[in-house]
Coordinates of C-alpha atoms in Angstrom, one line a residue:
G1 CA 4.1 -12.3 -27.6
R2 CA 7.3 -12.4 -29.0
E3 CA 7.7 -14.1 -32.5
V4 CA 10.4 -16.3 -33.3
S5 CA 11.0 -19.2 -36.0
G6 CA 9.9 -22.9 -34.9
T7 CA 13.6 -24.0 -35.4
Q8 CA 14.9 -21.0 -32.9
L9 CA 13.1 -23.2 -30.5
L10 CA 14.1 -26.6 -31.8
L11 CA 10.5 -27.4 -32.2
E12 CA 9.3 -29.9 -35.0
E13 CA 7.1 -28.0 -36.5
K14 CA 8.5 -25.0 -38.4
G15 CA 6.5 -21.7 -39.1
A16 CA 5.9 -18.1 -37.0
V17 CA 6.3 -19.0 -33.1
S18 CA 4.3 -16.7 -31.0
I19 CA 5.3 -16.9 -27.1
E20 CA 2.8 -15.4 -24.7
T21 CA 3.9 -14.5 -21.2
G22 CA 2.6 -12.4 -18.2
T23 CA 6.1 -10.3 -18.2
D24 CA 5.6 -6.6 -18.1
L25 CA 8.9 -5.5 -19.9
A26 CA 8.1 -1.7 -19.2
L27 CA 8.0 -2.6 -15.4
I28 CA 11.3 -4.5 -15.4
E29 CA 12.9 -1.4 -16.8
K30 CA 11.5 0.6 -14.0
M31 CA 12.7 -2.1 -11.4
K32 CA 16.2 -1.6 -12.8
E33 CA 16.0 2.1 -12.7
I34 CA 14.9 2.3 -9.2
I35 CA 17.4 -0.3 -8.5
G36 CA 20.3 1.6 -9.5
E37 CA 19.0 5.1 -8.0
F38 CA 18.7 3.1 -4.6
L39 CA 22.2 1.7 -4.6
Q40 CA 23.8 5.0 -5.4
S41 CA 22.0 7.0 -3.0
S42 CA 23.5 8.8 -0.1
Y43 CA 21.0 6.9 2.6
F44 CA 22.1 3.2 1.3
K45 CA 25.6 4.4 1.3
E46 CA 25.2 5.7 4.9
I47 CA 23.6 2.2 6.0
L48 CA 26.7 0.7 4.5
A49 CA 29.2 2.7 6.2
A50 CA 27.3 2.5 9.7
G51 CA 26.6 -1.3 9.4
N52 CA 30.0 -2.0 8.4
Q53 CA 32.5 0.4 10.8
G54 CA 32.9 -2.3 13.5
S55 CA 33.4 -5.3 11.2
W56 CA 35.5 -4.2 8.1
Q57 CA 39.0 -4.8 9.8
R58 CA 37.5 -8.3 10.9
D59 CA 36.9 -8.8 7.4
K60 CA 40.2 -7.6 6.1
E61 CA 41.8 -10.1 8.8
R62 CA 40.0 -12.9 6.7
Y63 CA 42.5 -12.4 4.2
T64 CA 45.8 -11.2 5.7
S65 CA 45.6 -14.6 8.0
R66 CA 45.6 -16.3 5.2
G67 CA 48.5 -14.6 3.6
L68 CA 46.2 -13.2 1.1
T69 CA 46.1 -9.4 0.0
P70 CA 42.6 -8.0 0.8
P71 CA 40.7 -6.0 -2.2
Y72 CA 41.0 -2.8 -0.4
T73 CA 43.2 -1.0 1.7
D74 CA 40.8 1.2 4.1
F75 CA 37.5 1.7 5.3
N76 CA 36.8 4.1 2.3
S77 CA 38.0 1.5 -0.2
F78 CA 36.1 -1.4 1.8
L79 CA 32.9 0.3 1.2
E80 CA 33.7 1.3 -2.6
Y81 CA 34.5 -2.3 -3.0
L82 CA 31.1 -3.6 -1.1
Q83 CA 28.9 -1.2 -3.2
R84 CA 30.6 -2.7 -6.4
N85 CA 29.6 -5.9 -5.5
I86 CA 25.9 -5.7 -4.0
N87 CA 23.6 -7.5 -5.6
V88 CA 19.9 -7.1 -6.1
G89 CA 17.3 -9.8 -7.0
I90 CA 13.5 -9.2 -7.8
L91 CA 11.2 -11.8 -9.0
A92 CA 7.2 -11.0 -8.9
V93 CA 4.4 -13.1 -10.0
N94 CA 0.7 -12.7 -10.8
Q95 CA -2.2 -14.4 -8.4
K96 CA -2.0 -17.0 -11.4
G97 CA 1.9 -17.7 -10.9
E98 CA 2.8 -16.3 -14.0
I99 CA 6.0 -14.6 -13.9
V100 CA 5.6 -10.7 -14.1
A101 CA 9.0 -9.5 -13.6
Y102 CA 12.4 -10.3 -12.6
V103 CA 15.7 -8.6 -12.2
G104 CA 18.9 -10.7 -11.0
G105 CA 21.3 -13.0 -12.3
K106 CA 24.5 -12.1 -10.7
E107 CA 26.9 -14.3 -9.2
F108 CA 26.9 -14.5 -5.3
L109 CA 28.4 -16.9 -2.7
Q110 CA 26.0 -19.6 -1.0
S111 CA 27.2 -21.5 1.8
K112 CA 27.2 -25.1 1.2
N113 CA 26.1 -26.0 4.5
S114 CA 23.1 -24.2 6.0
E115 CA 24.2 -21.8 9.1
K116 CA 22.0 -24.0 11.4
Y117 CA 23.9 -22.0 14.6
E118 CA 24.6 -18.5 13.1
E119 CA 28.3 -19.1 12.6
E120 CA 30.0 -16.9 10.6
E121 CA 31.1 -18.1 6.7
E122 CA 34.6 -18.1 5.6
A123 CA 35.7 -15.6 3.4
P124 CA 35.9 -16.3 -0.2
D125 CA 40.0 -16.4 -1.2
P126 CA 40.1 -14.5 -4.9
N127 CA 43.4 -15.8 -5.1
E128 CA 42.9 -19.3 -5.2
A129 CA 41.9 -21.0 -8.6
A130 CA 40.7 -24.4 -9.3
T131 CA 42.6 -26.8 -11.1
D132 CA 41.8 -27.8 -14.7
T133 CA 40.1 -30.8 -12.8
G134 CA 38.1 -29.1 -10.5
A135 CA 39.8 -30.1 -7.6
G136 CA 41.7 -27.1 -6.3
P137 CA 41.4 -25.6 -2.8
R138 CA 38.0 -25.1 -1.6
S139 CA 36.4 -23.3 1.5
N140 CA 33.0 -23.8 3.0
Q141 CA 31.7 -22.0 0.0
E142 CA 31.1 -22.1 -3.4
S143 CA 30.2 -19.6 -6.5
V144 CA 26.5 -20.0 -7.2
I145 CA 25.2 -18.2 -10.2
I146 CA 22.0 -17.3 -8.7
D147 CA 19.6 -16.5 -11.8
I148 CA 16.3 -16.0 -10.5
M149 CA 14.7 -17.5 -13.5
N150 CA 16.7 -21.0 -12.8
R151 CA 14.4 -22.9 -11.0
K152 CA 17.5 -24.5 -9.0
A153 CA 18.5 -21.2 -7.8
K154 CA 18.4 -21.1 -3.8
I155 CA 17.7 -18.3 -1.2
T156 CA 17.9 -18.2 2.7
P157 CA 14.5 -17.4 3.8
S158 CA 15.1 -16.2 7.4
S159 CA 12.3 -14.8 9.0
T160 CA 10.1 -15.1 6.2
M161 CA 9.6 -18.7 7.6
K162 CA 7.6 -17.3 10.5
P163 CA 4.3 -16.8 9.0
I164 CA 4.3 -20.2 7.6
I165 CA 4.9 -21.8 11.2
A166 CA 2.4 -19.1 12.5
Y167 CA -0.4 -20.6 10.2
Y168 CA 0.7 -24.1 11.0
A169 CA 0.3 -23.4 14.9
M170 CA -3.0 -22.8 14.2
V171 CA -3.9 -25.6 12.3
A172 CA -1.8 -28.4 13.7
N173 CA -2.1 -27.2 17.4
N174 CA -5.4 -24.8 17.5
A175 CA -3.2 -21.9 18.4
K176 CA -4.8 -18.0 18.1
M177 CA -3.4 -15.1 17.2
S178 CA -3.9 -14.0 20.8
D179 CA -2.5 -17.1 22.3
R180 CA 0.9 -16.1 24.2
F181 CA 4.5 -17.3 24.0
A182 CA 7.4 -16.8 26.3
D183 CA 10.6 -15.1 24.2
K184 CA 13.3 -18.0 26.0
P185 CA 16.3 -19.3 24.0
I186 CA 16.5 -23.0 23.5
E187 CA 20.0 -23.9 23.8
Y188 CA 23.2 -22.7 25.7
K189 CA 26.1 -23.4 23.5
Y190 CA 29.5 -22.4 22.7
V191 CA 30.0 -20.2 19.4
A192 CA 33.4 -20.4 17.5
S193 CA 33.2 -16.9 15.9
E194 CA 32.7 -15.3 19.4
G195 CA 34.7 -17.8 21.6
R196 CA 32.3 -17.8 24.2
Q197 CA 29.0 -19.6 25.3
T198 CA 25.7 -17.8 24.6
W199 CA 22.1 -18.6 24.0
M200 CA 20.8 -19.8 20.9
P201 CA 18.9 -18.9 19.1
R202 CA 18.9 -15.2 19.6
N203 CA 16.6 -12.4 18.4
W204 CA 17.7 -9.0 16.6
Y205 CA 17.4 -7.3 20.1
N206 CA 19.2 -7.6 23.4
Y207 CA 17.4 -8.6 26.8
D208 CA 17.1 -5.6 28.7
G209 CA 14.2 -4.0 30.4
A210 CA 12.4 -3.7 27.5
H211 CA 12.6 -6.9 26.3
P212 CA 13.2 -9.1 29.1
M213 CA 14.2 -12.8 28.9
G214 CA 10.9 -14.7 29.3
K215 CA 8.3 -11.9 28.0
E216 CA 5.4 -13.0 26.6
Y217 CA 4.0 -11.9 23.3
N218 CA 1.2 -13.2 21.4
L219 CA 1.5 -14.8 18.1
L220 CA 0.5 -11.5 16.5
E221 CA 2.9 -9.4 18.0
A222 CA 5.7 -12.2 17.8
Q223 CA 5.4 -11.7 13.8
V224 CA 5.3 -8.0 13.8
I225 CA 8.5 -7.7 15.7
S226 CA 9.9 -11.0 14.6
V227 CA 10.8 -13.0 17.7
N228 CA 13.4 -15.6 16.9
T229 CA 13.1 -17.8 20.1
I230 CA 9.4 -18.0 19.9
F231 CA 9.3 -19.4 16.1
A232 CA 12.2 -21.9 16.9
R233 CA 10.5 -23.2 19.8
L234 CA 7.1 -23.7 18.2
Y235 CA 9.0 -25.5 15.5
T236 CA 10.2 -28.0 18.1
N237 CA 6.6 -29.2 18.2
P238 CA 6.4 -32.6 16.4
M239 CA 2.5 -32.0 15.0
L240 CA 3.4 -28.6 13.9
R241 CA 6.8 -29.5 12.0
N242 CA 5.4 -32.5 10.6
A243 CA 1.9 -30.8 9.4
M244 CA 4.5 -27.8 7.9
L245 CA 6.8 -30.1 6.1
Q246 CA 3.7 -32.4 4.7
G247 CA 2.7 -29.3 3.2
F248 CA 6.0 -28.7 1.7
D249 CA 6.3 -32.1 0.1
Q250 CA 3.0 -32.0 -1.2
V251 CA 4.1 -28.8 -3.3
G252 CA 7.3 -30.5 -3.9
L253 CA 9.5 -27.8 -2.2
D254 CA 13.4 -28.4 -2.6
Y255 CA 14.6 -28.1 0.9
S256 CA 17.2 -30.0 3.1
K257 CA 15.4 -33.0 5.0
E258 CA 18.2 -33.1 7.3
D259 CA 18.4 -29.5 8.4
A260 CA 14.6 -29.6 8.7
K261 CA 15.2 -32.3 11.6
Y262 CA 16.5 -29.0 13.8
W263 CA 14.9 -25.9 15.2
P264 CA 17.2 -23.6 12.9
F265 CA 14.7 -24.4 10.3
G266 CA 12.0 -23.1 12.1
I267 CA 13.9 -19.4 11.7
G268 CA 14.6 -19.8 8.0
S269 CA 18.4 -20.9 8.4
S270 CA 18.1 -23.7 5.7
A271 CA 18.1 -22.6 2.0
V272 CA 14.9 -23.2 -0.3
S273 CA 14.2 -22.6 -4.1
V274 CA 13.8 -18.9 -4.9
Q275 CA 10.9 -19.5 -7.1
Q276 CA 9.1 -22.3 -5.1
W277 CA 9.2 -20.1 -1.7
L278 CA 7.8 -17.2 -3.8
G279 CA 5.0 -19.7 -5.0
I280 CA 4.5 -20.7 -1.0
Y281 CA 3.7 -16.3 -0.1
N282 CA 1.6 -16.3 -3.2
A283 CA -0.6 -19.2 -2.0
F284 CA -1.4 -16.8 0.8
L285 CA -3.9 -15.0 -1.4
D286 CA -6.3 -18.0 -1.7
G287 CA -4.7 -21.0 -0.2
Q288 CA -3.8 -22.5 -3.6
Y289 CA -0.3 -23.4 -4.6
R290 CA 0.8 -22.5 -8.2
D291 CA 4.4 -23.1 -9.6
P292 CA 5.6 -19.8 -10.8
S293 CA 6.0 -20.2 -14.6
F294 CA 7.4 -17.7 -17.4
V295 CA 5.5 -19.1 -20.3
R296 CA 1.4 -18.5 -20.6
R297 CA 1.1 -20.2 -24.0
I298 CA 2.7 -20.9 -27.7
Q299 CA 1.5 -20.9 -30.8
I300 CA 2.7 -21.9 -34.2
N301 CA 1.1 -20.0 -37.3
G302 CA -2.0 -19.5 -34.9
K303 CA -2.3 -22.9 -33.6
T304 CA -2.2 -23.1 -29.7
V305 CA 0.8 -26.0 -29.4
Y306 CA 1.3 -25.2 -25.3
D307 CA -0.9 -23.9 -22.7
R308 CA 0.0 -23.2 -19.2
D309 CA -3.2 -23.8 -17.6
L310 CA -3.4 -27.4 -19.3
D311 CA -0.1 -28.3 -17.9
D312 CA -0.5 -30.7 -15.1
Q313 CA 2.9 -29.5 -13.9
Y314 CA 1.6 -25.9 -13.2
A315 CA -1.8 -27.2 -11.5
K316 CA -3.3 -26.0 -8.4
I317 CA -2.0 -27.4 -5.3
P318 CA -4.2 -26.9 -2.1
L319 CA -1.6 -25.9 0.4
F320 CA -3.1 -23.0 2.8
D321 CA -6.3 -24.5 2.5
A322 CA -7.8 -23.7 6.1
K323 CA -9.8 -20.6 5.3
K324 CA -10.2 -19.6 8.9
E325 CA -6.4 -19.5 9.8
R326 CA -5.3 -18.3 6.1
E327 CA -7.5 -15.1 6.6
A328 CA -6.0 -14.6 10.4
E329 CA -2.5 -14.9 8.8
M330 CA -3.2 -12.7 6.2
N331 CA -4.2 -10.0 8.6
A332 CA -0.9 -10.4 10.5
L333 CA 0.9 -10.1 7.2
F334 CA -0.9 -6.6 6.5
E335 CA -0.2 -5.7 10.5
I336 CA 3.6 -6.6 9.4
C337 CA 3.6 -3.9 7.0
N338 CA 1.4 -1.5 8.7
R339 CA 3.2 -1.2 11.9
G340 CA 6.0 -3.9 12.0
T341 CA 9.0 -4.8 10.4
G342 CA 7.8 -4.2 6.9
S343 CA 6.5 -0.8 7.5
S344 CA 9.9 1.0 7.0
M345 CA 8.6 1.3 3.4
K346 CA 6.5 4.2 4.3
T347 CA 9.3 6.5 3.5
E348 CA 9.0 5.6 -0.5
F349 CA 5.3 4.7 -0.4
K350 CA 3.0 6.5 2.0
H351 CA -0.1 4.8 1.0
H352 CA 1.3 1.4 1.9
K353 CA -1.3 0.9 4.9
N354 CA -3.4 -2.1 3.8
L355 CA -2.2 -2.4 0.5
V356 CA 0.9 -4.4 1.1
S357 CA 1.2 -7.7 3.2
G358 CA 4.4 -9.8 3.7
K359 CA 7.4 -10.3 5.8
T360 CA 10.8 -9.4 6.0
G361 CA 13.9 -11.6 6.8
T362 CA 17.4 -10.8 7.8
A363 CA 20.5 -13.0 7.8
P364 CA 23.0 -13.3 10.6
M365 CA 25.2 -10.4 10.6
N366 CA 23.0 -8.8 8.1
K367 CA 25.0 -10.8 5.2
S368 CA 21.7 -10.8 3.3
A369 CA 18.2 -9.2 3.6
L370 CA 14.8 -10.4 2.1
F371 CA 11.3 -8.8 1.7
I372 CA 8.6 -10.9 0.3
S373 CA 5.1 -9.4 -0.3
H374 CA 1.5 -9.2 -1.6
F375 CA 0.7 -5.7 -3.0
N376 CA -2.6 -4.4 -5.1
P377 CA -3.0 -0.9 -5.6
Y378 CA -6.8 -1.2 -4.5
R379 CA -8.3 -1.9 -1.3
D380 CA -10.6 -4.6 -2.4
R381 CA -8.5 -7.1 -3.7
E382 CA -10.8 -9.5 -4.3
A383 CA -12.6 -7.4 -7.0
H384 CA -9.1 -6.5 -8.5
K385 CA -7.5 -10.0 -8.7
E386 CA -5.4 -9.3 -11.9
D387 CA -3.8 -6.4 -10.3
T388 CA -2.3 -8.5 -7.4
I389 CA 1.5 -9.2 -7.3
T390 CA 3.5 -11.4 -5.1
M391 CA 7.2 -10.2 -5.3
L392 CA 10.4 -11.0 -3.8
V393 CA 13.2 -8.5 -3.1
S394 CA 16.7 -9.9 -2.0
V395 CA 19.9 -7.9 -1.5
T396 CA 23.0 -9.7 -0.8
T397 CA 26.9 -9.3 -1.5
N398 CA 28.7 -11.9 -3.8
T399 CA 31.9 -11.4 -1.8
G400 CA 31.3 -13.1 1.4
G401 CA 33.1 -12.3 4.7
F402 CA 31.9 -10.1 7.1
K403 CA 30.0 -7.9 5.0
S404 CA 26.8 -6.3 6.1
V405 CA 24.2 -5.1 3.5
G406 CA 22.0 -3.3 6.2
T407 CA 18.8 -5.0 7.7
S408 CA 15.7 -5.8 5.6
G409 CA 14.1 -3.0 6.5
N410 CA 17.3 -0.8 5.4
A411 CA 17.0 -1.9 1.5
P412 CA 14.2 -4.5 0.5
T413 CA 11.4 -2.6 2.0
K414 CA 12.8 0.6 0.5
I415 CA 13.2 -0.9 -2.8
A416 CA 9.8 -2.7 -2.9
G417 CA 8.6 0.7 -1.9
R418 CA 9.4 2.7 -4.4
I419 CA 8.0 0.0 -6.9
Y420 CA 4.5 -0.3 -5.2
N421 CA 4.6 3.6 -5.3
H422 CA 5.4 3.7 -8.8
L423 CA 2.5 0.9 -9.6
F424 CA 0.3 3.1 -7.2
Q425 CA 0.8 6.0 -9.0
Q426 CA 0.2 4.7 -12.5
E427 CA -3.0 3.2 -11.4
M428 CA -4.2 6.4 -9.8
Q429 CA -3.3 8.3 -13.0
E430 CA -5.4 6.0 -15.2
M431 CA -8.1 5.9 -12.8
M432 CA -8.4 10.0 -12.8
D433 CA -7.9 10.0 -16.7
K434 CA -10.9 7.7 -17.1
N435 CA -13.2 9.6 -14.7
I436 CA -12.4 13.0 -15.9
D437 CA -12.4 11.9 -19.6
K438 CA -16.0 10.7 -18.8
A439 CA -16.9 13.6 -16.8
K440 CA -16.1 15.8 -20.1
R441 CA -18.1 13.9 -21.8
E442 CA -21.4 13.9 -19.7
D443 CA -21.0 17.2 -18.2
T444 CA -21.0 20.2 -20.4
H445 CA -20.2 22.9 -17.5
F446 CA -17.4 20.4 -17.0
R447 CA -16.0 20.1 -20.2
N448 CA -14.7 23.1 -21.4
N449 CA -13.5 24.8 -18.3
Q450 CA -10.0 24.3 -17.6
V451 CA -10.6 25.9 -14.0
Y452 CA -12.8 23.2 -13.2
W453 CA -10.0 20.7 -14.4
A454 CA -7.2 22.7 -11.9
N455 CA -10.3 22.5 -9.2
V456 CA -10.2 18.5 -9.5
N457 CA -6.3 18.5 -9.2
R458 CA -6.1 20.8 -6.4
Y459 CA -8.6 18.5 -4.6
M460 CA -6.9 15.3 -5.2
D461 CA -3.8 16.5 -4.3
T462 CA -5.6 17.4 -1.0
L463 CA -6.8 14.0 -0.3
L464 CA -3.3 12.6 -1.3
S465 CA -1.3 14.8 0.5
G466 CA -3.1 16.8 2.8
K467 CA -3.7 16.0 6.5
C468 CA -6.5 15.4 9.1
G469 CA -5.1 17.4 12.1
N470 CA -1.7 15.7 12.7
S471 CA -2.4 12.5 10.8
P472 CA -2.8 12.3 7.0
I473 CA -5.7 12.0 5.2
S474 CA -4.3 9.0 3.2
D475 CA -4.4 7.2 6.1
N476 CA -8.3 7.0 5.9
I477 CA -8.5 6.4 2.2
I478 CA -7.2 3.2 1.2
G479 CA -6.5 2.2 -2.4
V480 CA -6.9 3.7 -5.8
D481 CA -10.7 2.7 -5.4
D482 CA -11.4 4.5 -2.3
Y483 CA -9.7 7.4 -4.5
G484 CA -11.9 6.8 -7.1
E485 CA -15.1 7.2 -4.9
A486 CA -13.8 10.4 -3.6
L487 CA -13.4 11.7 -7.2
V488 CA -16.8 10.4 -8.4
Q489 CA -18.1 12.8 -5.3
I490 CA -16.2 15.9 -6.6
L491 CA -17.1 15.3 -10.3
N492 CA -20.7 14.6 -9.2
S493 CA -23.0 17.2 -11.3
N494 CA -25.2 17.9 -8.7
T495 CA -23.1 18.9 -5.7
K496 CA -20.6 20.6 -8.3
I497 CA -17.5 20.6 -6.0
Y498 CA -15.4 20.8 -9.0
T499 CA -16.6 24.2 -9.3
G500 CA -14.6 25.7 -6.3
R501 CA -16.8 24.6 -3.7
D502 CA -14.4 24.1 -0.7
E503 CA -16.8 24.0 1.9
V504 CA -18.7 21.1 0.3
F505 CA -15.2 19.8 -0.2
S506 CA -14.3 20.1 3.4
Q507 CA -17.2 18.3 4.5
L508 CA -16.3 15.3 2.0
V509 CA -12.5 15.6 3.7
Q510 CA -14.1 15.4 7.1
Y511 CA -16.1 12.1 5.8
Y512 CA -12.9 10.3 5.4
C513 CA -11.3 11.6 8.4
D514 CA -13.8 10.4 10.5
Q515 CA -13.4 6.9 8.7
E516 CA -11.8 4.0 10.4
K517 CA -10.7 1.9 7.6
M518 CA -7.2 0.5 9.0
V519 CA -7.4 -3.1 9.1
R520 CA -7.3 -4.0 12.9
M521 CA -6.2 -7.6 14.2
D522 CA -9.2 -8.9 16.4
S523 CA -7.0 -10.1 19.4
S524 CA -9.9 -12.0 20.9
P525 CA -10.2 -15.7 20.4
A526 CA -11.4 -17.1 17.2
N527 CA -14.7 -19.3 17.7

């Protein structure tokens, strides 16, 4: 808790005030460090260069066509300008809905009207200033301070809408994950930014031999590879749409009722509350929606004057309360991160399989990218609920125009992967220290032999980084709990693997290599 005076909080009662939160200040500082290192990495600079090579001159023309001076002169200065204006926001809550960490608060440009048909926004005008009365020139954008601690802050969910639609397809339409749907656009319309007619919505891929128009995907694969057309079309079903919007209304989600009438809402084109959207994803864990909050408890002179658990505003609200369908969707969210659009985090967090579940989202023209996910360093989430977090990572630019920040797989998943790797390694170290200290207390042979300690570290390094043939051993050892079980075997005073019995350790490795612990989606129809 942080102590302040009652008068500082404008409380009627004076005295020493203790404000208890679930916030992890050390984690926040680590997140800031990770973000800074990532944004300055050569990898991300290459992503920005590749993504803007064909559009930066178009962005420049937005200024010159209006008689304005662009804030850059060539491609290199464009990239420098873009780099300075990249904005990363992170918000994480625990399963109780308490805010654990937050990074963000910069200004960025948000369209006043949702991008219903993926039309480009107007470029910002840095040379136009409002009059003292606020009635100056305006484009179709306005500057909005996106402070993720501000409950009114909004974000475009993009493809993170798809798992919600998949859940309601199962609940309202009796769909199964194995049911197949055709990849077909909904309408053929004129897109002003391209000066031509085109089919809408579009997918991230072009129709070709590998992805022909009309190809069918089951509900699981449609999420794993993120097929826009299928979810836009699913949303046009009145029963599904009504059930989903009723759920949104039940939890008080701030969304546009007008936008919700049209299919683009089904692929996340309309802005929603940042905190509430994170709360909706948090509800996938146990079906209960909890409004994210910062303050857990307030005490004055040791007397509790506020308790979040007793505040009706933060009472649990049933949202994803169809257990079978929710569990099926959770399995899909794992698969998205195991082998789908979320799997790009593996370069930053090689132990991600079956520890991370979530969905990516990328706005048209890659103007913003998003990743919302659940993480627990333990395979058995139920036994370690206190370690589960739900986290939103958003990457955007605060300059508008035709600027790409890359896809969700280029930045948000990478940043999340680095954060999750930090948390995993931290928990692993605590687990190892605890078990090794216990062995030192209980086993006199182990206690004073540094060679044995070195053997333990060598064996654990093998389990963490070694291979079963061409596959990492870590593919079959899921979570800190599995590694804890392996460490107990290494420290066992009967087998004494820690003494350097490599042949017995090899048997342990083979045991894990023979396991099939990957979460697999059962494609057979549910009963």
